[in-house]
XYZ file of C-alpha atoms in Angstrom:
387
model
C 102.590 61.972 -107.817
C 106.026 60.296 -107.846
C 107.576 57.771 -105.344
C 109.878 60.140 -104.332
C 107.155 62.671 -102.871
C 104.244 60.206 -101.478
C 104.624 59.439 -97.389
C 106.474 56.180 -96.606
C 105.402 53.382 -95.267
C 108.099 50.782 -93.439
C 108.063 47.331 -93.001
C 109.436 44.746 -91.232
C 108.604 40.883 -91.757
C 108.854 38.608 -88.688
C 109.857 34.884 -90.223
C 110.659 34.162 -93.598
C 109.636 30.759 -94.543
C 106.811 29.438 -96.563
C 104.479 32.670 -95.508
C 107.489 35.023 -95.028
C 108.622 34.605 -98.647
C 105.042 35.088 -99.973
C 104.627 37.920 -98.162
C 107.983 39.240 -98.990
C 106.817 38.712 -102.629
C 104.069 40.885 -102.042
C 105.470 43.937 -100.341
C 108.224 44.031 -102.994
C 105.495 43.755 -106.093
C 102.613 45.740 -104.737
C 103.658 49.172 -105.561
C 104.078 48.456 -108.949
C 100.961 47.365 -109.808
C 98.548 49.162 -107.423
C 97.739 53.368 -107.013
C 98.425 53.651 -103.517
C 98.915 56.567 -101.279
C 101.644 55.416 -99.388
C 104.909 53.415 -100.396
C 105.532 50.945 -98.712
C 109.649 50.088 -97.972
C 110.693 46.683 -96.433
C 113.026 47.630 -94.387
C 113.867 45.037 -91.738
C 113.543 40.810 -91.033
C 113.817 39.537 -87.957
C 114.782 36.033 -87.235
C 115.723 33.425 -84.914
C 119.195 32.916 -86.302
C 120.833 35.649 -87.227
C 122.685 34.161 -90.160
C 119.813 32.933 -91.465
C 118.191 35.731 -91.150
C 120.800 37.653 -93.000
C 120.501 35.498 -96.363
C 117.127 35.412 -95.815
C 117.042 39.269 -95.852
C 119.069 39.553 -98.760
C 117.117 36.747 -100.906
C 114.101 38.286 -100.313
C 114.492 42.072 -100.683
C 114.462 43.450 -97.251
C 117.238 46.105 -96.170
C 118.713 45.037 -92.814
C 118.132 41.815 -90.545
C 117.589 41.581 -86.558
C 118.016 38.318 -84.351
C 115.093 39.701 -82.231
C 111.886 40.603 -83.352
C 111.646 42.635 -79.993
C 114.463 44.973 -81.535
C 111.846 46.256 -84.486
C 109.839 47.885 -81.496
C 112.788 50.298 -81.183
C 113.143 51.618 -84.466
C 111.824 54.462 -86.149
C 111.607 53.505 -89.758
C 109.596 50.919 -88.940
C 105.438 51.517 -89.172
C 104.083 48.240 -89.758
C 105.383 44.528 -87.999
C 104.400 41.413 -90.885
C 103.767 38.735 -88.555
C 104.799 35.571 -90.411
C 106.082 33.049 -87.294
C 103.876 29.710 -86.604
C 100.801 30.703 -84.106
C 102.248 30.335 -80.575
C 103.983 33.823 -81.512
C 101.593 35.303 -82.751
C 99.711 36.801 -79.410
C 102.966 38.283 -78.204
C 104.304 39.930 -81.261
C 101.216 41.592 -82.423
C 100.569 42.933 -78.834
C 103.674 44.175 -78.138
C 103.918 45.630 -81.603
C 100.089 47.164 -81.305
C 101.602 48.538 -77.834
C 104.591 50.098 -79.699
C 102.565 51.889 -81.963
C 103.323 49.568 -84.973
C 100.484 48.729 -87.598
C 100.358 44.656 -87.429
C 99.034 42.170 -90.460
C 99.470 38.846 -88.451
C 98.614 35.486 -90.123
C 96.326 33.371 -89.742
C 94.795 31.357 -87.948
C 95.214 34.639 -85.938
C 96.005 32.539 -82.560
C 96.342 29.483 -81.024
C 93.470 29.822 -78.548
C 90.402 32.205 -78.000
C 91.944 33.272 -74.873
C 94.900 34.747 -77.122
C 92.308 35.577 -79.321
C 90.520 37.885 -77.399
C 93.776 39.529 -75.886
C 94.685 40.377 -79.417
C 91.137 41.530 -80.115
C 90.991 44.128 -77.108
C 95.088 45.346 -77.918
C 93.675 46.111 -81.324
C 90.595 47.504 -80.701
C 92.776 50.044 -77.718
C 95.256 50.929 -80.886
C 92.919 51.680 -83.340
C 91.947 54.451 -80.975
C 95.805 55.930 -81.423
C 95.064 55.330 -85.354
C 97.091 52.018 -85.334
C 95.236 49.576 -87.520
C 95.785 45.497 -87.454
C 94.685 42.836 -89.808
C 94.830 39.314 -90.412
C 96.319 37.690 -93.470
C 93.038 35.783 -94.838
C 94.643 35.811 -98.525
C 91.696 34.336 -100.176
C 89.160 36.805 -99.878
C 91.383 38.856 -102.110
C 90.722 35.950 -104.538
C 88.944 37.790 -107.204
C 86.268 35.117 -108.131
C 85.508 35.004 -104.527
C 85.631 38.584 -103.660
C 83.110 38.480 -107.053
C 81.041 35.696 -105.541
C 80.934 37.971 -102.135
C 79.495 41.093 -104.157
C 76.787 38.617 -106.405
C 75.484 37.824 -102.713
C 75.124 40.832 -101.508
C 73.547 41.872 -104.507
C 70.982 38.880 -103.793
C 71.328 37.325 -107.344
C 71.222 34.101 -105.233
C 68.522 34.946 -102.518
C 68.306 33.940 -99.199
C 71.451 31.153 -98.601
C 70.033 27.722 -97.799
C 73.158 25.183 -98.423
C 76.965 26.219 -97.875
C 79.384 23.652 -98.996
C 83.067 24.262 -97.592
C 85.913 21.735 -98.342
C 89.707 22.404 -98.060
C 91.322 19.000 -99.369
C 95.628 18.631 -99.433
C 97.996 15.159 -99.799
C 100.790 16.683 -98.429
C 100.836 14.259 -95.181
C 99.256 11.039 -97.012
C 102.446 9.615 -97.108
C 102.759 8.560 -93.324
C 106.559 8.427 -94.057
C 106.351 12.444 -94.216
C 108.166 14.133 -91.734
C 107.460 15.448 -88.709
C 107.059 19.284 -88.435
C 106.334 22.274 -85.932
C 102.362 22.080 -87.782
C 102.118 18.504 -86.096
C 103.002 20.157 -82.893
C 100.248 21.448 -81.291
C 101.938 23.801 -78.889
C 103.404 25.511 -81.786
C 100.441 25.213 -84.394
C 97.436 25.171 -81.910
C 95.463 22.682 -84.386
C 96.285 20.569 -87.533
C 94.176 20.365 -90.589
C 91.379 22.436 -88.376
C 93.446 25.623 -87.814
C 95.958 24.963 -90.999
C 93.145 25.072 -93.861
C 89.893 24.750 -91.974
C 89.970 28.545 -90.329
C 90.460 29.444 -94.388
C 87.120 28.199 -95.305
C 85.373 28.861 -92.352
C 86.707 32.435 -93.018
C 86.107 32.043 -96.961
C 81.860 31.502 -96.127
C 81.667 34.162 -93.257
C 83.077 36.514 -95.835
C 81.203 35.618 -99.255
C 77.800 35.281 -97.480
C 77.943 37.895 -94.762
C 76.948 35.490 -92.144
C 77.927 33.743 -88.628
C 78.290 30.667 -88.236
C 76.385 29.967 -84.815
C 77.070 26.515 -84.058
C 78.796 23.515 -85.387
C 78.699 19.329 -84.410
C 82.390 17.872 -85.062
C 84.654 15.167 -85.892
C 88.711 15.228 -85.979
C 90.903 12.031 -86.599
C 94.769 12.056 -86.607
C 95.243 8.828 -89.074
C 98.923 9.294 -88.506
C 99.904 9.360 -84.968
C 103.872 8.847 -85.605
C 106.231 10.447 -88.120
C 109.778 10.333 -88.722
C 112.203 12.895 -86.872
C 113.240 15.436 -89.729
C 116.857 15.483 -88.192
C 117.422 12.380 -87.302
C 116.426 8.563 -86.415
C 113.099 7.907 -84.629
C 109.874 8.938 -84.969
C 108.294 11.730 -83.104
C 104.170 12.135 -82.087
C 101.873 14.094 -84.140
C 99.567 15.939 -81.502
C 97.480 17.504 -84.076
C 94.313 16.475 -86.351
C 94.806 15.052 -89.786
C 91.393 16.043 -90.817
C 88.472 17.678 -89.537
C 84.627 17.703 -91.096
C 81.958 19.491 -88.939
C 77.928 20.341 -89.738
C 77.165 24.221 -88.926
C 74.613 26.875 -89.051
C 74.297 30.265 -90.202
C 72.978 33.346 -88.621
C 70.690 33.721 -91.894
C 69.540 30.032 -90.566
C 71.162 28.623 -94.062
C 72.856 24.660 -93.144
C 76.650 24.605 -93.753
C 78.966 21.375 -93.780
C 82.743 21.973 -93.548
C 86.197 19.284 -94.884
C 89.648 20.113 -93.666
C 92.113 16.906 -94.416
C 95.688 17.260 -95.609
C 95.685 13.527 -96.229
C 93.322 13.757 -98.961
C 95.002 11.567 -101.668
C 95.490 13.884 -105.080
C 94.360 16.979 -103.921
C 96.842 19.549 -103.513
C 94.956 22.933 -102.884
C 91.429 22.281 -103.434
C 89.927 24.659 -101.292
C 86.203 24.223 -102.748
C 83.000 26.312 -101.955
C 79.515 26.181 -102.965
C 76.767 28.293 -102.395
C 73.029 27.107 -102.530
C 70.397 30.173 -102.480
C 66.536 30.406 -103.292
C 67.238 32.088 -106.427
C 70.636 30.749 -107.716
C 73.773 28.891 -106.453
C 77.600 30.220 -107.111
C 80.743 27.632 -107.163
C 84.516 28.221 -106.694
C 87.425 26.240 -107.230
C 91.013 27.366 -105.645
C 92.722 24.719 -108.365
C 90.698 26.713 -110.950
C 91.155 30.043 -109.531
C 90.054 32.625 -112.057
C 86.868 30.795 -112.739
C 83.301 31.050 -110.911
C 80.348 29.439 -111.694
C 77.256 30.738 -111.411
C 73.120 29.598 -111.489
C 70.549 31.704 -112.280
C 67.334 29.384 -110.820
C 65.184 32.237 -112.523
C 66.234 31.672 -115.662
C 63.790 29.372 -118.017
C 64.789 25.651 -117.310
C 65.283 24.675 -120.775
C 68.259 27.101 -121.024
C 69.414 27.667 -117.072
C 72.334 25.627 -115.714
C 75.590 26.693 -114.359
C 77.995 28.843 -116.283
C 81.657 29.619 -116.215
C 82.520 33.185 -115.304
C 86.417 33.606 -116.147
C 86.991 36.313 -113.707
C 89.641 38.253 -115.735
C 88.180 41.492 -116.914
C 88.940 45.444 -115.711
C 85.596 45.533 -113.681
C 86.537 42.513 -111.332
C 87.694 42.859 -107.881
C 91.298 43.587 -108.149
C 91.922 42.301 -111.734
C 91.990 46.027 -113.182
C 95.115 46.530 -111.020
C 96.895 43.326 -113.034
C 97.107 41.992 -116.905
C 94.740 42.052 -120.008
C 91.284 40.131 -119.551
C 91.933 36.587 -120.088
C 95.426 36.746 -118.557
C 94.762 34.678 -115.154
C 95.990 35.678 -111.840
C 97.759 33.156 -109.572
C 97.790 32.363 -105.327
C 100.791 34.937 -105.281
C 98.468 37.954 -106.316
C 96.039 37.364 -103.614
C 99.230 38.337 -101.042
C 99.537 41.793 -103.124
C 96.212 42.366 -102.919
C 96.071 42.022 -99.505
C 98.912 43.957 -98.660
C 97.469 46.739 -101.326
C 94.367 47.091 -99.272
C 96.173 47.818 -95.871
C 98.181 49.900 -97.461
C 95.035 52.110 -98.325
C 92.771 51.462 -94.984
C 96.152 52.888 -92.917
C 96.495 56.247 -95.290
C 92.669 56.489 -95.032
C 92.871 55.851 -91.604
C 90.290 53.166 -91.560
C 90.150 49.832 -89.812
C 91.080 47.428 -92.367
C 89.813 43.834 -93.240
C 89.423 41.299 -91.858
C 89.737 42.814 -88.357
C 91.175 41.108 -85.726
C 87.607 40.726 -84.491
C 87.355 38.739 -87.524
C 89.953 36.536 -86.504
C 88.413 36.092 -82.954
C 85.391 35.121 -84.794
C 86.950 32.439 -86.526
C 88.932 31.407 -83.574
C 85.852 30.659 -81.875
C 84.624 28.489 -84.390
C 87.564 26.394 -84.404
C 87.112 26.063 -80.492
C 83.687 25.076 -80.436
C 84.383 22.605 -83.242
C 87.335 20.634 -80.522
C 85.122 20.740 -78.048
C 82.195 19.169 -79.927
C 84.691 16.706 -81.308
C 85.883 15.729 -77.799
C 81.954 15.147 -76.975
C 81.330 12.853 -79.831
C 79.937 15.421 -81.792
C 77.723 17.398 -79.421
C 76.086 20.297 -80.793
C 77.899 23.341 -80.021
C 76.875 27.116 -80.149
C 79.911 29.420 -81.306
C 80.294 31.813 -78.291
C 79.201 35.296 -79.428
C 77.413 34.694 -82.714
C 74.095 35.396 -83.078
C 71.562 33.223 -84.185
Protein backbone atom coordinates (compact mmCIF):
# COMPACT_ATOMS: atom_id res chain seq x y z
CA UNK A 1 0.00 0.00 0.00
CA UNK A 2 1.37 3.47 -0.82
CA UNK A 3 1.22 6.75 1.25
CA UNK A 4 -0.89 8.16 -1.09
CA UNK A 5 -3.85 5.54 -0.51
CA UNK A 6 -3.55 4.65 3.44
CA UNK A 7 -6.13 6.94 5.79
CA UNK A 8 -4.48 10.04 7.31
CA UNK A 9 -3.78 10.78 10.43
CA UNK A 10 -3.28 14.75 11.57
CA UNK A 11 -1.39 16.23 14.09
CA UNK A 12 -0.96 19.08 15.93
CA UNK A 13 1.87 19.66 18.68
CA UNK A 14 1.02 22.00 21.59
CA UNK A 15 4.67 23.62 22.72
CA UNK A 16 7.76 23.18 21.05
CA UNK A 17 10.60 23.24 23.40
CA UNK A 18 12.76 20.58 24.83
CA UNK A 19 9.69 17.85 24.52
CA UNK A 20 8.05 19.64 21.53
CA UNK A 21 11.16 19.24 19.35
CA UNK A 22 11.57 15.55 20.36
CA UNK A 23 8.33 14.87 19.63
CA UNK A 24 8.38 16.80 16.47
CA UNK A 25 11.39 14.54 15.64
CA UNK A 26 9.33 11.68 16.03
CA UNK A 27 6.18 12.36 14.08
CA UNK A 28 8.35 13.52 11.16
CA UNK A 29 10.67 10.09 11.30
CA UNK A 30 8.13 7.50 12.27
CA UNK A 31 6.62 6.71 9.00
CA UNK A 32 9.69 5.94 7.54
CA UNK A 33 10.80 3.43 9.56
CA UNK A 34 7.64 1.73 10.92
CA UNK A 35 4.55 -0.39 8.79
CA UNK A 36 1.77 1.51 9.98
CA UNK A 37 -1.77 1.72 8.91
CA UNK A 38 -2.25 5.19 9.10
CA UNK A 39 0.06 8.25 8.10
CA UNK A 40 0.42 10.40 10.24
CA UNK A 41 0.74 14.44 8.88
CA UNK A 42 1.85 17.24 11.33
CA UNK A 43 -0.13 19.65 10.44
CA UNK A 44 -0.41 22.43 13.02
CA UNK A 45 1.75 24.07 16.35
CA UNK A 46 0.26 26.05 18.58
CA UNK A 47 2.05 28.48 20.73
CA UNK A 48 2.04 31.22 23.09
CA UNK A 49 3.70 33.71 20.80
CA UNK A 50 2.77 33.64 17.62
CA UNK A 51 6.10 34.54 16.09
CA UNK A 52 7.66 32.09 17.85
CA UNK A 53 5.49 29.81 17.06
CA UNK A 54 5.86 30.47 13.41
CA UNK A 55 9.78 29.67 13.30
CA UNK A 56 9.15 27.14 15.51
CA UNK A 57 6.69 25.57 12.99
CA UNK A 58 8.87 25.94 10.21
CA UNK A 59 12.16 24.52 12.08
CA UNK A 60 10.48 21.68 13.03
CA UNK A 61 8.35 20.40 10.13
CA UNK A 62 4.85 21.26 10.96
CA UNK A 63 2.54 22.98 8.20
CA UNK A 64 0.79 25.99 9.78
CA UNK A 65 1.10 27.68 13.37
CA UNK A 66 -1.83 28.96 15.84
CA UNK A 67 -1.36 31.47 18.87
CA UNK A 68 -4.10 29.39 20.65
CA UNK A 69 -4.08 25.93 21.27
CA UNK A 70 -7.96 26.34 21.75
CA UNK A 71 -8.08 27.14 17.86
CA UNK A 72 -6.87 23.27 16.98
CA UNK A 73 -10.35 22.21 18.53
CA UNK A 74 -11.91 23.86 15.45
CA UNK A 75 -10.24 22.29 12.73
CA UNK A 76 -10.90 19.42 10.73
CA UNK A 77 -7.56 18.13 9.67
CA UNK A 78 -6.67 17.79 12.91
CA UNK A 79 -7.21 14.03 14.71
CA UNK A 80 -4.75 13.92 17.34
CA UNK A 81 -3.59 17.14 19.95
CA UNK A 82 0.53 16.33 21.11
CA UNK A 83 0.44 17.79 24.40
CA UNK A 84 3.97 19.10 24.99
CA UNK A 85 3.33 22.41 27.51
CA UNK A 86 4.78 22.14 31.29
CA UNK A 87 2.00 20.25 33.60
CA UNK A 88 -0.33 23.04 34.82
CA UNK A 89 -1.73 22.75 31.08
CA UNK A 90 -1.93 19.70 30.80
CA UNK A 91 -5.59 18.94 32.54
CA UNK A 92 -7.20 21.56 30.36
CA UNK A 93 -5.84 20.78 26.98
CA UNK A 94 -6.27 17.11 27.02
CA UNK A 95 -9.91 17.54 28.30
CA UNK A 96 -11.00 19.92 26.10
CA UNK A 97 -9.28 18.13 23.26
CA UNK A 98 -10.80 14.50 24.52
CA UNK A 99 -14.21 16.65 24.52
CA UNK A 100 -13.56 17.76 20.89
CA UNK A 101 -13.15 14.47 19.69
CA UNK A 102 -9.31 14.75 19.29
CA UNK A 103 -7.00 11.64 20.10
CA UNK A 104 -4.51 13.17 22.95
CA UNK A 105 -0.70 11.78 23.81
CA UNK A 106 -0.05 14.24 26.77
CA UNK A 107 3.32 14.13 28.63
CA UNK A 108 4.21 13.21 31.49
CA UNK A 109 4.03 13.45 34.58
CA UNK A 110 0.41 13.36 33.19
CA UNK A 111 -0.74 16.21 35.84
CA UNK A 112 0.09 18.29 38.44
CA UNK A 113 -2.24 16.81 41.06
CA UNK A 114 -4.43 13.58 41.47
CA UNK A 115 -7.37 15.73 41.48
CA UNK A 116 -6.38 16.69 37.73
CA UNK A 117 -5.45 13.32 37.51
CA UNK A 118 -8.54 11.75 37.95
CA UNK A 119 -10.49 14.43 35.81
CA UNK A 120 -8.29 13.41 32.97
CA UNK A 121 -8.78 9.75 33.83
CA UNK A 122 -12.75 9.87 33.71
CA UNK A 123 -12.60 12.45 30.21
CA UNK A 124 -10.61 9.59 28.78
CA UNK A 125 -12.23 6.77 29.89
CA UNK A 126 -15.96 8.82 28.49
CA UNK A 127 -13.93 9.23 24.93
CA UNK A 128 -12.73 6.00 24.50
CA UNK A 129 -16.39 5.11 24.40
CA UNK A 130 -16.70 7.55 21.05
CA UNK A 131 -13.39 5.55 19.88
CA UNK A 132 -11.11 8.51 20.96
CA UNK A 133 -8.02 7.01 22.50
CA UNK A 134 -5.39 9.05 24.93
CA UNK A 135 -1.97 8.20 26.11
CA UNK A 136 0.77 9.42 28.06
CA UNK A 137 4.26 10.01 26.77
CA UNK A 138 6.27 7.47 29.16
CA UNK A 139 9.18 7.27 26.40
CA UNK A 140 11.15 4.72 28.18
CA UNK A 141 9.14 1.80 28.11
CA UNK A 142 9.68 1.93 24.39
CA UNK A 143 13.35 1.50 25.46
CA UNK A 144 14.05 -1.77 23.89
CA UNK A 145 16.27 -3.34 26.68
CA UNK A 146 13.54 -2.44 28.99
CA UNK A 147 10.58 -3.36 26.99
CA UNK A 148 13.03 -6.80 26.76
CA UNK A 149 13.51 -6.82 30.51
CA UNK A 150 9.45 -6.38 30.78
CA UNK A 151 8.86 -9.60 28.50
CA UNK A 152 11.95 -11.81 30.51
CA UNK A 153 9.55 -11.07 33.62
CA UNK A 154 6.67 -12.03 32.43
CA UNK A 155 8.15 -14.96 31.12
CA UNK A 156 9.34 -15.64 34.88
CA UNK A 157 13.07 -16.22 33.93
CA UNK A 158 13.53 -14.21 37.18
CA UNK A 159 10.71 -15.65 39.49
CA UNK A 160 8.82 -14.08 41.95
CA UNK A 161 10.41 -10.16 42.34
CA UNK A 162 11.90 -9.69 45.80
CA UNK A 163 14.26 -6.39 45.43
CA UNK A 164 13.48 -3.41 42.90
CA UNK A 165 16.18 -0.89 42.69
CA UNK A 166 15.01 2.50 40.94
CA UNK A 167 17.43 5.52 40.65
CA UNK A 168 17.08 8.52 38.24
CA UNK A 169 20.40 10.62 38.94
CA UNK A 170 21.03 14.29 36.75
CA UNK A 171 23.73 17.43 37.55
CA UNK A 172 21.93 19.72 35.67
CA UNK A 173 21.03 22.03 38.88
CA UNK A 174 24.37 21.20 40.97
CA UNK A 175 25.61 24.34 40.09
CA UNK A 176 23.44 26.56 42.52
CA UNK A 177 24.39 29.46 40.12
CA UNK A 178 21.90 27.68 37.50
CA UNK A 179 19.07 29.55 36.62
CA UNK A 180 15.86 29.71 37.67
CA UNK A 181 13.15 28.02 35.49
CA UNK A 182 9.26 27.30 35.18
CA UNK A 183 10.48 23.33 36.59
CA UNK A 184 11.49 25.19 39.94
CA UNK A 185 8.05 26.61 39.96
CA UNK A 186 5.79 24.49 41.45
CA UNK A 187 2.58 25.98 40.16
CA UNK A 188 3.79 25.34 36.76
CA UNK A 189 5.73 21.94 37.29
CA UNK A 190 3.63 20.49 40.24
CA UNK A 191 6.96 18.79 41.74
CA UNK A 192 10.78 18.99 41.09
CA UNK A 193 13.07 16.06 40.86
CA UNK A 194 9.83 13.87 42.16
CA UNK A 195 7.52 14.59 39.19
CA UNK A 196 10.56 15.61 36.62
CA UNK A 197 12.44 12.06 36.68
CA UNK A 198 10.96 10.27 39.65
CA UNK A 199 7.27 9.56 37.93
CA UNK A 200 9.81 7.95 35.01
CA UNK A 201 11.05 5.29 37.24
CA UNK A 202 8.24 4.80 39.26
CA UNK A 203 6.54 4.26 35.81
CA UNK A 204 9.75 2.30 34.42
CA UNK A 205 9.13 -0.67 37.56
CA UNK A 206 5.22 -0.67 37.36
CA UNK A 207 5.77 -1.46 33.72
CA UNK A 208 8.80 -4.07 33.63
CA UNK A 209 7.40 -6.03 36.64
CA UNK A 210 3.66 -5.80 36.20
CA UNK A 211 3.14 -4.62 39.66
CA UNK A 212 1.67 -1.70 42.04
CA UNK A 213 3.39 -0.06 44.07
CA UNK A 214 1.09 0.04 47.32
CA UNK A 215 2.79 2.24 49.60
CA UNK A 216 5.87 4.27 49.95
CA UNK A 217 7.82 6.20 53.27
CA UNK A 218 9.55 9.54 51.85
CA UNK A 219 12.10 12.11 51.96
CA UNK A 220 12.45 15.41 49.62
CA UNK A 221 15.16 18.19 50.20
CA UNK A 222 15.45 21.38 48.03
CA UNK A 223 19.45 21.99 48.66
CA UNK A 224 19.00 25.09 46.59
CA UNK A 225 16.35 27.33 47.78
CA UNK A 226 17.48 30.55 45.59
CA UNK A 227 18.54 30.85 41.96
CA UNK A 228 19.36 33.58 39.76
CA UNK A 229 16.49 35.37 37.64
CA UNK A 230 17.10 34.08 33.95
CA UNK A 231 16.19 37.68 32.68
CA UNK A 232 17.56 39.70 34.86
CA UNK A 233 19.27 40.71 38.39
CA UNK A 234 18.07 38.94 41.57
CA UNK A 235 17.41 35.74 42.51
CA UNK A 236 14.07 34.13 42.48
CA UNK A 237 12.71 30.98 45.02
CA UNK A 238 12.82 27.48 43.97
CA UNK A 239 9.45 25.95 45.36
CA UNK A 240 10.23 22.57 44.19
CA UNK A 241 12.37 19.41 45.49
CA UNK A 242 15.94 18.95 44.43
CA UNK A 243 15.81 15.32 45.15
CA UNK A 244 13.56 12.81 46.34
CA UNK A 245 14.42 8.98 47.68
CA UNK A 246 11.42 6.97 49.07
CA UNK A 247 11.16 2.98 50.35
CA UNK A 248 7.98 1.20 48.61
CA UNK A 249 6.16 -1.98 48.22
CA UNK A 250 4.82 -4.01 45.57
CA UNK A 251 1.53 -5.64 45.06
CA UNK A 252 3.60 -9.02 44.44
CA UNK A 253 4.88 -8.01 48.19
CA UNK A 254 8.57 -7.56 46.46
CA UNK A 255 10.56 -4.27 48.60
CA UNK A 256 11.36 -1.36 46.22
CA UNK A 257 13.65 1.78 47.05
CA UNK A 258 13.38 4.77 44.67
CA UNK A 259 16.40 8.11 43.86
CA UNK A 260 15.22 11.15 42.00
CA UNK A 261 18.05 14.11 42.37
CA UNK A 262 19.01 16.44 39.55
CA UNK A 263 21.89 17.61 41.71
CA UNK A 264 23.63 14.45 41.49
CA UNK A 265 27.23 15.56 40.65
CA UNK A 266 28.37 13.68 37.12
CA UNK A 267 25.41 12.03 36.29
CA UNK A 268 23.63 13.27 33.42
CA UNK A 269 20.82 10.67 32.54
CA UNK A 270 21.38 7.78 34.66
CA UNK A 271 18.10 6.50 35.00
CA UNK A 272 19.20 2.99 36.63
CA UNK A 273 16.99 -0.13 37.43
CA UNK A 274 17.57 -3.38 38.95
CA UNK A 275 15.56 -6.23 39.37
CA UNK A 276 16.13 -8.92 42.16
CA UNK A 277 13.91 -12.25 41.62
CA UNK A 278 14.07 -15.87 43.21
CA UNK A 279 15.42 -17.22 40.13
CA UNK A 280 17.54 -14.43 38.48
CA UNK A 281 18.02 -10.60 38.59
CA UNK A 282 17.97 -8.21 35.25
CA UNK A 283 19.92 -4.64 35.19
CA UNK A 284 19.49 -1.56 32.94
CA UNK A 285 21.40 1.39 32.36
CA UNK A 286 19.75 4.58 30.42
CA UNK A 287 23.66 5.89 29.85
CA UNK A 288 24.18 2.39 28.35
CA UNK A 289 20.99 2.07 26.61
CA UNK A 290 21.16 -0.87 24.25
CA UNK A 291 22.61 -3.08 26.89
CA UNK A 292 20.77 -5.38 29.62
CA UNK A 293 22.17 -7.53 31.94
CA UNK A 294 20.88 -10.47 32.94
CA UNK A 295 21.34 -13.48 35.95
CA UNK A 296 20.38 -16.74 35.60
CA UNK A 297 20.51 -17.91 39.65
CA UNK A 298 19.80 -21.48 38.11
CA UNK A 299 22.63 -21.69 36.32
CA UNK A 300 25.71 -23.80 38.01
CA UNK A 301 27.65 -21.25 40.27
CA UNK A 302 30.96 -21.89 38.90
CA UNK A 303 29.82 -20.47 35.51
CA UNK A 304 26.54 -18.10 36.48
CA UNK A 305 27.05 -14.35 36.89
CA UNK A 306 25.59 -11.51 35.06
CA UNK A 307 25.86 -11.13 31.33
CA UNK A 308 25.60 -8.37 28.81
CA UNK A 309 22.67 -8.65 26.43
CA UNK A 310 23.35 -5.93 23.56
CA UNK A 311 19.79 -5.49 22.68
CA UNK A 312 20.29 -4.88 18.90
CA UNK A 313 18.98 -7.81 16.98
CA UNK A 314 15.58 -8.20 14.55
CA UNK A 315 13.72 -10.17 17.37
CA UNK A 316 13.95 -7.27 20.03
CA UNK A 317 11.20 -5.02 20.89
CA UNK A 318 11.22 -2.43 18.27
CA UNK A 319 14.82 -2.90 16.97
CA UNK A 320 13.52 -4.86 13.74
CA UNK A 321 11.80 -1.58 12.76
CA UNK A 322 15.54 0.29 12.87
CA UNK A 323 19.36 -0.62 11.69
CA UNK A 324 21.49 -3.87 11.40
CA UNK A 325 22.11 -5.81 14.83
CA UNK A 326 24.86 -4.13 16.54
CA UNK A 327 23.87 -0.68 15.26
CA UNK A 328 22.56 0.97 18.71
CA UNK A 329 19.49 2.96 19.03
CA UNK A 330 19.54 6.32 20.86
CA UNK A 331 16.82 8.40 23.50
CA UNK A 332 15.37 9.91 20.15
CA UNK A 333 14.02 6.41 18.93
CA UNK A 334 12.16 5.74 22.03
CA UNK A 335 9.83 9.06 20.91
CA UNK A 336 9.21 7.14 17.40
CA UNK A 337 8.42 4.25 18.98
CA UNK A 338 6.03 5.67 21.00
CA UNK A 339 4.37 7.62 18.57
CA UNK A 340 4.49 4.27 16.19
CA UNK A 341 2.45 2.41 18.71
CA UNK A 342 -0.46 5.03 18.94
CA UNK A 343 -0.44 5.24 15.65
CA UNK A 344 -1.45 1.43 15.50
CA UNK A 345 -3.75 1.18 18.87
CA UNK A 346 -5.98 4.28 17.09
CA UNK A 347 -6.31 2.30 13.48
CA UNK A 348 -6.97 -0.85 15.58
CA UNK A 349 -9.14 0.97 17.61
CA UNK A 350 -7.65 -0.12 20.85
CA UNK A 351 -6.84 1.76 24.01
CA UNK A 352 -3.27 2.40 23.80
CA UNK A 353 -0.39 2.37 26.44
CA UNK A 354 0.16 3.59 29.03
CA UNK A 355 -3.45 4.71 29.61
CA UNK A 356 -4.24 7.63 31.26
CA UNK A 357 -5.21 5.33 34.12
CA UNK A 358 -1.65 4.64 34.05
CA UNK A 359 -0.79 8.05 34.58
CA UNK A 360 -3.33 8.41 37.51
CA UNK A 361 -1.54 5.52 38.91
CA UNK A 362 1.63 7.13 38.94
CA UNK A 363 0.21 10.38 40.01
CA UNK A 364 -0.85 8.82 43.07
CA UNK A 365 2.37 7.60 43.92
CA UNK A 366 3.96 10.83 43.67
CA UNK A 367 1.17 12.19 46.11
CA UNK A 368 1.49 9.76 48.69
CA UNK A 369 5.27 10.12 48.53
CA UNK A 370 4.71 14.44 49.56
CA UNK A 371 2.58 13.59 51.96
CA UNK A 372 4.79 10.99 53.69
CA UNK A 373 7.63 13.43 53.23
CA UNK A 374 5.69 16.24 54.98
CA UNK A 375 5.12 13.55 57.96
CA UNK A 376 8.73 12.74 58.39
CA UNK A 377 8.45 9.80 56.48
CA UNK A 378 5.20 8.18 57.60
CA UNK A 379 4.24 5.15 55.90
CA UNK A 380 1.84 5.80 53.27
CA UNK A 381 -0.58 3.46 51.28
CA UNK A 382 -0.95 4.61 47.48
CA UNK A 383 -4.76 5.25 47.20
CA UNK A 384 -6.22 2.54 44.94
CA UNK A 385 -3.48 -0.06 44.68
CA UNK A 386 -3.92 -3.22 45.88
CA UNK A 387 -1.87 -4.94 48.16
Amino acid sequence: MTSTDRRTLGIALVGHAFMGRAHSHAWRSVDAFFDLPWRPVPVALAGRDADKAATAAGRLGWASSVDDWRKLLERDDVDLIDICTPGDSHAEIAIAALDAGKHVLCEKPMANTVAEAEAMAAAAEQAAVRGVRSMVGFSYRRVPALALARNLVAQGRIGTIRHVRAVYLQDWLADPDAPLSWRLDRRRAGSGALGDIGAHIIDATQFVTGEAVTGVSALLDTFVTERPLPDGPGHGAVTVDDAALFLGRLSGGGLASFEASRVAAGRKNALRLELNGTHGSLAFDLEAMNELWFHDHTEESQTAGFRRILVTEPQHPYTGAWWPAGHGLGYDHTFTNEVADLVIAIAAGKDPSPSFADGLAVQRVLDAVEVSAADAGRWTAIAGAQP
